[in-house]
Each structure stands twice: as C-alpha cells, then as structure tokens.
Short mmCIF file of N, CA, C and O in Angstrom, two decimals:
data_model
loop_
_atom_site.label_atom_id
_atom_site.label_comp_id
_atom_site.label_asym_id
_atom_site.label_seq_id
_atom_site.Cartn_x
_atom_site.Cartn_y
_atom_site.Cartn_z
N UNK F 1 143.94 127.53 86.19
CA UNK F 1 145.01 128.54 85.59
C UNK F 1 144.40 129.98 85.92
O UNK F 1 143.32 130.38 85.68
N UNK F 2 145.38 130.75 86.51
CA UNK F 2 145.11 132.09 86.79
C UNK F 2 145.27 133.06 85.56
O UNK F 2 145.80 132.62 84.34
N UNK F 3 144.90 134.12 85.51
CA UNK F 3 144.77 135.26 84.67
C UNK F 3 146.21 136.02 84.81
O UNK F 3 146.47 136.69 85.73
N UNK F 4 147.23 135.56 84.02
CA UNK F 4 148.44 136.15 83.87
C UNK F 4 148.97 136.40 82.49
O UNK F 4 148.40 135.92 81.56
N UNK F 5 149.94 137.66 82.29
CA UNK F 5 150.09 138.08 81.02
C UNK F 5 150.89 136.78 80.34
O UNK F 5 151.71 136.13 80.92
N UNK F 6 150.34 136.63 79.19
CA UNK F 6 150.97 135.56 78.30
C UNK F 6 150.16 134.24 78.37
O UNK F 6 150.38 133.60 77.47
N UNK F 7 149.24 134.14 79.13
CA UNK F 7 148.56 133.08 79.24
C UNK F 7 147.35 132.94 78.19
O UNK F 7 146.93 133.87 77.87
N UNK F 8 147.08 131.65 77.85
CA UNK F 8 145.94 131.66 76.91
C UNK F 8 144.74 130.82 77.66
O UNK F 8 144.99 129.96 78.48
N UNK F 9 143.60 131.43 77.47
CA UNK F 9 142.59 130.92 78.13
C UNK F 9 141.30 130.83 77.30
O UNK F 9 141.05 131.43 76.15
N UNK F 10 140.30 130.12 77.69
CA UNK F 10 138.96 130.04 76.98
C UNK F 10 138.03 130.99 77.68
O UNK F 10 138.10 131.25 78.95
N UNK F 11 137.22 131.80 77.16
CA UNK F 11 136.32 132.66 77.50
C UNK F 11 135.10 132.85 76.58
O UNK F 11 135.02 132.26 75.57
N UNK F 12 134.02 133.46 77.15
CA UNK F 12 132.83 133.57 76.47
C UNK F 12 132.47 135.18 76.15
O UNK F 12 132.68 135.80 77.10
N UNK F 13 132.31 135.48 75.15
CA UNK F 13 131.78 136.81 74.72
C UNK F 13 130.61 137.25 75.33
O UNK F 13 129.57 136.60 75.27
N UNK F 14 130.65 138.28 76.05
CA UNK F 14 129.56 138.65 77.03
C UNK F 14 128.99 139.99 76.49
O UNK F 14 127.83 140.33 76.85
N UNK F 15 129.78 140.81 75.59
CA UNK F 15 129.43 142.07 75.28
C UNK F 15 130.19 142.33 73.95
O UNK F 15 131.29 142.04 73.78
N UNK F 16 129.57 143.18 73.02
CA UNK F 16 130.28 143.90 71.88
C UNK F 16 129.98 145.23 71.58
O UNK F 16 128.86 145.58 71.87
N UNK F 17 131.04 146.02 71.36
CA UNK F 17 130.88 147.48 71.32
C UNK F 17 131.62 147.83 69.92
O UNK F 17 132.06 146.93 69.28
N UNK F 18 131.66 149.08 69.46
CA UNK F 18 132.17 149.40 68.41
C UNK F 18 133.72 149.44 68.40
O UNK F 18 134.28 149.54 67.39
N UNK F 19 134.23 149.43 69.64
CA UNK F 19 135.79 149.27 69.67
C UNK F 19 136.57 147.96 70.07
O UNK F 19 137.68 147.84 70.40
N UNK F 20 135.65 146.86 70.40
CA UNK F 20 136.05 145.75 70.90
C UNK F 20 134.92 144.78 71.48
O UNK F 20 133.90 145.09 71.33
N UNK F 21 135.38 143.56 72.10
CA UNK F 21 134.43 142.73 72.68
C UNK F 21 134.86 142.43 74.03
O UNK F 21 136.11 142.29 74.25
N UNK F 22 133.96 142.23 74.89
CA UNK F 22 134.16 141.78 76.35
C UNK F 22 134.17 140.54 76.50
O UNK F 22 133.22 139.78 75.82
N UNK F 23 135.23 139.80 77.13
CA UNK F 23 135.08 138.31 77.22
C UNK F 23 135.08 137.97 78.77
O UNK F 23 136.05 138.46 79.38
N UNK F 24 134.36 137.07 79.05
CA UNK F 24 134.43 136.73 80.52
C UNK F 24 135.38 135.48 80.61
O UNK F 24 135.16 134.50 79.83
N UNK F 25 136.35 135.66 81.37
CA UNK F 25 137.28 134.54 81.61
C UNK F 25 137.06 133.69 82.92
O UNK F 25 136.09 133.99 83.67
N UNK F 26 137.72 132.55 83.04
CA UNK F 26 137.60 131.79 84.17
C UNK F 26 137.77 132.35 85.40
O UNK F 26 138.54 133.34 85.55
N UNK F 27 137.05 132.16 86.44
CA UNK F 27 136.92 132.98 87.53
C UNK F 27 136.27 134.18 87.70
O UNK F 27 136.10 134.93 88.68
N UNK F 28 135.36 134.38 86.74
CA UNK F 28 134.46 135.57 86.58
C UNK F 28 135.04 136.91 86.27
O UNK F 28 134.35 137.77 86.27
N UNK F 29 136.32 136.76 85.85
CA UNK F 29 136.93 138.30 85.40
C UNK F 29 136.39 138.43 84.09
O UNK F 29 136.40 137.59 83.25
N UNK F 30 136.57 139.75 83.63
CA UNK F 30 136.30 139.91 82.28
C UNK F 30 137.26 140.99 81.70
O UNK F 30 137.97 141.78 82.39
N UNK F 31 137.63 140.67 80.51
CA UNK F 31 138.71 141.39 79.71
C UNK F 31 138.09 141.88 78.50
O UNK F 31 136.94 141.49 77.97
N UNK F 32 139.07 142.79 77.70
CA UNK F 32 138.52 143.31 76.68
C UNK F 32 139.44 142.99 75.41
O UNK F 32 140.72 143.14 75.59
N UNK F 33 138.89 142.62 74.32
CA UNK F 33 139.59 142.27 73.14
C UNK F 33 139.34 143.48 72.17
O UNK F 33 138.21 143.76 71.76
N UNK F 34 140.47 144.38 71.90
CA UNK F 34 140.26 145.51 71.13
C UNK F 34 140.06 145.07 69.83
O UNK F 34 140.38 143.92 69.42
N UNK F 35 139.36 145.75 68.88
CA UNK F 35 139.16 145.46 67.67
C UNK F 35 140.12 145.30 66.77
O UNK F 35 140.07 144.21 65.75
N UNK F 36 141.26 145.88 67.08
CA UNK F 36 142.43 145.50 66.34
C UNK F 36 143.05 144.02 66.61
O UNK F 36 143.95 143.65 65.92
N UNK F 37 142.66 143.40 67.61
CA UNK F 37 143.19 142.24 68.23
C UNK F 37 142.30 141.08 67.84
O UNK F 37 142.42 140.02 68.26
N UNK F 38 141.18 141.21 66.99
CA UNK F 38 140.16 140.17 66.85
C UNK F 38 140.75 139.36 65.73
O UNK F 38 140.66 138.20 65.62
N UNK F 39 141.27 139.95 64.63
CA UNK F 39 141.61 139.17 63.21
C UNK F 39 142.73 139.70 62.91
O UNK F 39 143.15 140.95 62.97
N UNK F 40 143.46 138.81 61.94
CA UNK F 40 144.75 139.40 61.27
C UNK F 40 144.26 140.52 60.11
O UNK F 40 145.16 141.23 59.75
N UNK F 41 143.07 140.27 59.61
CA UNK F 41 142.70 141.28 58.58
C UNK F 41 141.94 142.35 59.32
O UNK F 41 141.66 142.51 60.43
N UNK F 42 141.74 143.49 58.52
CA UNK F 42 140.99 144.60 58.99
C UNK F 42 139.64 144.33 59.22
O UNK F 42 138.94 143.70 58.69
N UNK F 43 139.24 144.76 60.59
CA UNK F 43 137.78 144.42 61.10
C UNK F 43 137.09 145.62 61.31
O UNK F 43 137.26 146.55 61.96
N UNK F 44 136.08 145.89 60.20
CA UNK F 44 135.29 147.02 60.27
C UNK F 44 134.15 146.90 61.22
O UNK F 44 133.62 147.86 61.89
N UNK F 45 133.28 145.69 61.11
CA UNK F 45 132.43 145.37 61.81
C UNK F 45 132.50 144.09 62.66
O UNK F 45 132.65 142.97 62.29
N UNK F 46 132.65 144.17 64.08
CA UNK F 46 132.81 143.14 64.96
C UNK F 46 131.95 142.03 64.98
O UNK F 46 132.29 141.05 64.98
N UNK F 47 130.81 142.56 64.55
CA UNK F 47 129.71 141.39 64.63
C UNK F 47 130.02 140.44 63.41
O UNK F 47 129.16 139.46 63.31
N UNK F 48 130.64 140.71 62.54
CA UNK F 48 130.85 139.95 61.44
C UNK F 48 131.82 138.76 61.86
O UNK F 48 132.06 137.71 61.24
N UNK F 49 132.52 138.84 63.05
CA UNK F 49 133.56 138.05 63.43
C UNK F 49 133.04 137.42 64.58
O UNK F 49 133.58 136.21 65.06
N UNK F 50 132.40 138.14 65.49
CA UNK F 50 131.93 137.39 66.80
C UNK F 50 130.55 137.79 67.04
O UNK F 50 129.90 138.73 66.56
N UNK F 51 129.95 137.00 68.07
CA UNK F 51 128.59 137.17 68.62
C UNK F 51 128.63 136.87 70.14
O UNK F 51 129.53 136.07 70.72
N UNK F 52 127.77 137.63 70.73
CA UNK F 52 127.51 137.36 72.09
C UNK F 52 127.24 135.99 72.36
O UNK F 52 126.33 135.48 71.74
N UNK F 53 127.89 135.19 73.27
CA UNK F 53 127.91 133.88 73.70
C UNK F 53 128.89 132.96 73.11
O UNK F 53 129.01 131.86 73.43
N UNK F 54 129.57 133.49 72.00
CA UNK F 54 130.61 132.64 71.49
C UNK F 54 131.81 132.46 72.38
O UNK F 54 132.18 133.22 73.28
N UNK F 55 132.35 131.21 72.18
CA UNK F 55 133.54 130.72 73.13
C UNK F 55 134.71 131.04 72.20
O UNK F 55 134.74 130.48 71.16
N UNK F 56 135.76 131.85 72.74
CA UNK F 56 136.80 131.95 72.06
C UNK F 56 138.14 131.74 72.96
O UNK F 56 138.00 131.66 74.12
N UNK F 57 139.15 131.50 72.30
CA UNK F 57 140.60 131.41 72.96
C UNK F 57 141.24 132.88 72.84
O UNK F 57 141.24 133.42 71.74
N UNK F 58 141.60 133.18 73.95
CA UNK F 58 142.32 134.43 74.00
C UNK F 58 143.71 134.46 74.67
O UNK F 58 143.82 133.37 75.53
N UNK F 59 144.50 135.22 74.43
CA UNK F 59 146.01 135.49 74.97
C UNK F 59 145.87 136.82 76.00
O UNK F 59 145.24 137.84 75.39
N UNK F 60 146.30 136.64 77.10
CA UNK F 60 146.19 137.83 77.97
C UNK F 60 147.47 138.67 77.67
O UNK F 60 148.58 138.22 77.77
N UNK F 61 147.32 139.92 77.11
CA UNK F 61 148.31 140.68 76.69
C UNK F 61 148.90 141.68 77.69
O UNK F 61 150.06 142.00 77.69
N UNK F 62 147.97 142.23 78.50
CA UNK F 62 148.26 143.13 79.56
C UNK F 62 147.42 143.20 80.66
O UNK F 62 146.11 142.86 80.46
N UNK F 63 147.76 143.47 81.91
CA UNK F 63 146.72 143.86 83.10
C UNK F 63 147.35 145.13 83.75
O UNK F 63 148.46 145.17 84.07
N UNK F 64 146.51 146.23 83.50
CA UNK F 64 146.70 147.61 83.98
C UNK F 64 145.43 148.11 84.68
O UNK F 64 144.42 148.01 84.20
N UNK F 65 145.75 148.43 86.02
CA UNK F 65 144.69 149.26 86.70
C UNK F 65 143.54 148.24 86.74
O UNK F 65 142.57 148.74 86.80
N UNK F 66 143.56 147.16 86.88
CA UNK F 66 142.49 145.94 87.11
C UNK F 66 141.68 145.73 85.63
O UNK F 66 140.94 144.78 85.72
N UNK F 67 142.25 146.40 84.63
CA UNK F 67 141.75 146.15 83.21
C UNK F 67 142.54 144.88 82.59
O UNK F 67 143.80 145.19 82.64
N UNK F 68 141.96 144.13 81.80
CA UNK F 68 142.67 143.06 81.25
C UNK F 68 142.48 143.21 79.86
O UNK F 68 141.44 143.21 79.20
N UNK F 69 143.62 143.44 79.15
CA UNK F 69 143.77 143.36 77.55
C UNK F 69 144.06 142.15 77.06
O UNK F 69 145.04 141.20 77.33
N UNK F 70 143.09 141.67 76.08
CA UNK F 70 143.11 140.22 75.49
C UNK F 70 143.35 140.46 74.02
O UNK F 70 143.00 141.53 73.42
N UNK F 71 143.78 139.31 73.43
CA UNK F 71 143.95 139.13 71.97
C UNK F 71 143.42 137.74 71.52
O UNK F 71 143.87 136.85 72.11
N UNK F 72 142.62 137.87 70.48
CA UNK F 72 142.19 136.58 69.92
C UNK F 72 143.19 136.13 68.78
O UNK F 72 143.75 135.01 68.64
N UNK F 73 143.70 137.01 68.03
CA UNK F 73 144.64 136.99 66.83
C UNK F 73 146.03 136.25 67.40
O UNK F 73 146.70 135.49 66.61
N UNK F 74 146.35 136.74 68.45
CA UNK F 74 147.70 136.34 68.98
C UNK F 74 147.59 134.93 69.70
O UNK F 74 148.70 134.51 70.13
N UNK F 75 146.19 134.67 70.08
CA UNK F 75 146.24 133.22 70.78
C UNK F 75 146.33 132.13 69.82
O UNK F 75 146.63 130.90 70.23
N UNK F 76 146.41 132.35 68.54
CA UNK F 76 146.42 131.38 67.40
C UNK F 76 147.98 131.23 67.30
O UNK F 76 148.74 131.95 67.06
N UNK F 77 148.23 129.75 67.54
CA UNK F 77 149.68 129.37 67.29
C UNK F 77 150.09 129.13 65.79
O UNK F 77 149.33 128.63 64.93
N UNK F 78 151.09 130.02 65.39
CA UNK F 78 151.51 129.97 64.06
C UNK F 78 153.12 129.67 64.02
O UNK F 78 153.90 130.13 64.99
N UNK F 79 153.55 129.26 63.03
CA UNK F 79 155.00 128.93 62.93
C UNK F 79 155.71 130.09 62.75
O UNK F 79 155.20 131.01 62.04
N UNK F 80 156.81 130.19 63.51
CA UNK F 80 157.63 131.50 63.30
C UNK F 80 158.22 131.36 62.02
O UNK F 80 158.50 130.29 61.19
N UNK F 81 158.47 132.68 61.26
CA UNK F 81 159.15 132.79 60.24
C UNK F 81 160.78 132.53 60.30
O UNK F 81 161.39 133.01 61.18
N UNK F 82 161.12 131.38 59.56
CA UNK F 82 162.67 131.04 59.69
C UNK F 82 163.34 132.21 59.56
O UNK F 82 163.17 133.22 58.58
N UNK F 83 164.59 132.33 60.23
CA UNK F 83 165.48 133.43 60.21
C UNK F 83 166.04 133.72 58.83
O UNK F 83 166.35 134.73 58.32
N UNK F 84 166.20 132.57 58.16
CA UNK F 84 166.82 132.74 56.69
C UNK F 84 165.83 133.51 55.82
O UNK F 84 166.40 134.30 55.06
N UNK F 85 164.56 133.37 55.93
CA UNK F 85 163.70 134.18 55.14
C UNK F 85 163.73 135.68 55.40
O UNK F 85 163.68 136.40 54.49
N UNK F 86 163.69 135.81 56.77
CA UNK F 86 164.23 137.55 56.95
C UNK F 86 165.40 138.02 56.29
O UNK F 86 165.28 139.18 56.12
N UNK F 87 166.28 137.31 56.52
CA UNK F 87 167.55 137.78 55.82
C UNK F 87 167.37 137.90 54.39
O UNK F 87 168.00 138.86 53.86
N UNK F 88 166.78 137.00 53.75
CA UNK F 88 166.49 137.09 52.32
C UNK F 88 165.89 138.41 51.92
O UNK F 88 166.17 139.20 51.17
N UNK F 89 164.82 138.68 52.84
CA UNK F 89 164.06 139.98 52.58
C UNK F 89 164.79 141.24 52.82
O UNK F 89 164.78 142.19 52.06
N UNK F 90 165.79 141.27 53.95
CA UNK F 90 166.63 142.24 54.31
C UNK F 90 167.65 142.36 53.08
O UNK F 90 168.04 143.55 52.84
N UNK F 91 168.32 141.30 52.62
CA UNK F 91 169.20 141.62 51.72
C UNK F 91 168.55 142.13 50.38
O UNK F 91 169.28 142.93 49.74
N UNK F 92 167.49 141.66 50.07
CA UNK F 92 166.68 142.20 48.96
C UNK F 92 166.54 143.80 49.10
O UNK F 92 166.86 144.36 48.10
N UNK F 93 166.14 144.17 50.18
CA UNK F 93 165.88 145.72 50.38
C UNK F 93 167.37 146.32 50.13
O UNK F 93 167.35 147.42 49.53
N UNK F 94 168.41 145.96 50.88
CA UNK F 94 169.68 146.39 50.80
C UNK F 94 170.13 146.43 49.32
O UNK F 94 170.70 147.48 48.98
N UNK F 95 169.93 145.43 48.66
CA UNK F 95 170.14 145.46 47.08
C UNK F 95 169.63 146.50 46.51
O UNK F 95 170.12 147.19 45.57
N UNK F 96 168.17 146.64 46.61
CA UNK F 96 167.39 147.59 46.01
C UNK F 96 167.77 149.07 46.20
O UNK F 96 167.95 150.00 45.52
N UNK F 97 168.19 149.11 47.70
CA UNK F 97 168.51 150.49 48.30
C UNK F 97 169.97 150.99 47.36
O UNK F 97 170.18 152.00 46.95
N UNK F 98 170.79 149.84 47.26
CA UNK F 98 172.27 150.17 46.66
C UNK F 98 172.11 150.59 45.33
O UNK F 98 172.71 151.43 44.70
N UNK F 99 171.16 149.92 44.68
CA UNK F 99 170.93 150.05 43.14
C UNK F 99 170.27 151.37 43.00
O UNK F 99 170.81 152.21 42.08
N UNK F 100 169.33 151.98 43.84
CA UNK F 100 168.81 153.22 43.72
C UNK F 100 169.77 154.25 44.00
O UNK F 100 169.76 155.33 43.33
N UNK F 101 170.76 154.10 45.16
CA UNK F 101 171.60 155.03 45.41
C UNK F 101 172.85 155.38 43.96
O UNK F 101 173.22 156.39 43.71
N UNK F 102 173.05 154.15 43.43
CA UNK F 102 174.07 154.11 42.39
C UNK F 102 173.32 154.69 41.18
O UNK F 102 173.95 155.67 40.58
N UNK F 103 172.13 154.50 40.82
CA UNK F 103 171.51 155.06 39.76
C UNK F 103 171.27 156.59 40.05
O UNK F 103 171.49 157.26 39.07
N UNK F 104 171.22 157.07 41.22
CA UNK F 104 170.71 158.48 41.50
C UNK F 104 171.98 159.18 41.41
O UNK F 104 172.12 160.30 40.75
N UNK F 105 173.13 158.66 41.76
CA UNK F 105 174.42 159.24 41.68
C UNK F 105 174.87 159.27 40.11
O UNK F 105 175.30 160.34 39.66
N UNK F 106 174.55 158.30 39.38
CA UNK F 106 174.77 158.43 38.04
C UNK F 106 174.14 159.48 37.38
O UNK F 106 174.42 160.35 36.45
N UNK F 107 172.90 159.65 37.70
CA UNK F 107 172.25 160.69 37.05
C UNK F 107 172.51 161.99 37.47
O UNK F 107 172.45 162.95 36.71
N UNK F 108 172.71 162.31 38.59
CA UNK F 108 173.30 163.45 39.14
C UNK F 108 174.61 163.94 38.59
O UNK F 108 174.86 164.93 37.98
N UNK F 109 175.56 162.99 38.36
CA UNK F 109 176.85 163.26 37.71
C UNK F 109 176.59 163.54 36.17
O UNK F 109 177.28 164.51 35.71
N UNK F 110 175.64 162.95 35.72
CA UNK F 110 175.32 163.23 34.18
C UNK F 110 174.76 164.71 34.17
O UNK F 110 175.21 165.42 33.17
N UNK F 111 173.93 165.03 35.05
CA UNK F 111 173.45 166.53 35.17
C UNK F 111 174.56 167.67 35.22
O UNK F 111 174.57 168.60 34.75
N UNK F 112 175.53 167.25 36.18
CA UNK F 112 176.61 168.16 36.55
C UNK F 112 177.37 168.27 35.33
O UNK F 112 178.04 169.49 35.27
N UNK F 113 177.57 167.32 34.62
CA UNK F 113 178.45 167.67 33.33
C UNK F 113 177.74 168.64 32.34
O UNK F 113 178.55 169.09 31.59
N UNK F 114 176.51 168.68 32.35
CA UNK F 114 175.84 169.41 31.50
C UNK F 114 175.61 170.90 32.03
O UNK F 114 175.08 171.86 31.28
N UNK F 115 175.94 171.09 33.19
CA UNK F 115 175.86 172.68 33.66
C UNK F 115 177.32 173.08 34.02
O UNK F 115 178.03 172.37 34.63
N UNK F 116 177.65 174.25 33.59
CA UNK F 116 178.96 174.77 33.79
C UNK F 116 179.01 175.58 35.17
O UNK F 116 177.87 175.43 36.03
N UNK F 117 179.99 175.97 35.57
CA UNK F 117 180.23 176.61 36.90
C UNK F 117 179.32 177.63 37.35
O UNK F 117 179.00 177.83 38.55
N UNK F 118 178.85 178.31 36.33
CA UNK F 118 177.95 179.45 36.61
C UNK F 118 176.55 179.18 36.79
O UNK F 118 175.58 180.01 36.89
N UNK F 119 176.23 177.70 36.68
CA UNK F 119 174.77 177.45 36.86
C UNK F 119 174.09 177.42 35.38
O UNK F 119 172.82 177.16 35.42
N UNK F 120 174.72 177.64 34.24
CA UNK F 120 174.10 177.61 33.11
C UNK F 120 174.28 176.37 32.50
O UNK F 120 175.32 175.59 32.52
N UNK F 121 173.25 175.92 31.58
CA UNK F 121 173.44 174.59 30.85
C UNK F 121 174.34 175.03 29.66
O UNK F 121 174.18 176.12 29.05
N UNK F 122 174.81 173.94 29.06
CA UNK F 122 175.80 174.21 27.93
C UNK F 122 175.00 174.24 26.66
O UNK F 122 174.14 173.77 26.19
#
C-alpha cells in the first residue's frame, strides 16, 4: 500500500523531538506525528507516550513539499456520534441562550421602569 492521504499504515518510531515523533513508513519514507496528534489528551512529554522503536498505527493527514504529516489519534477507529446526540446538545444550547436573553430583557425592563426620562432614579 502506498503513502496516500487518508491511508492507515504501520510504522516504526525512529526519532523523538520536543514537537513530535518521526515514524518510518513502509517503503522507507519518514513522516512526522506532531505532538498534538499523539493522543486525545494533552501531551506534555512525548516520551511518556512513545519510545524509539515502538510500532504504531498512523493515519496520513497530509503530504506537502515532500513532508508527510501523520496522526496516531486519528488512526484509532471510534464510533461516530449519532446525529440525535448532536441535535440534543444543540437544542440544549439554544434553550439556554433563549432563557438568558429573556432573563436579560426582563432585568433591563425592570431597570428602565425605575429610571425616569432624564436618567435619574425615582
């Protein structure tokens, strides 16, 4: 299998830097897994997640100017979030926003009642 954007490949970690890890892919090509693409959680120290010589599954994210961008976290198959859950979250936000706007308007109208036309309070 060739190195194409979107393909998942097995590779071997050949080097670790403070910004990512270099992975040798089949065919002798090398790509970089940026520190933000190593795990779903915040990665402060790459050495806590990877070691030189580890075999990892990576997904090819991009190929630009002969450089290959890889991701370990996106190579992991996860079930998609059902659209129903996305709508529920969106509806909850809309409900909160509407309540906030109504409460704000109620408070403003209450304040306006207590202030006469010249800007003085009663």
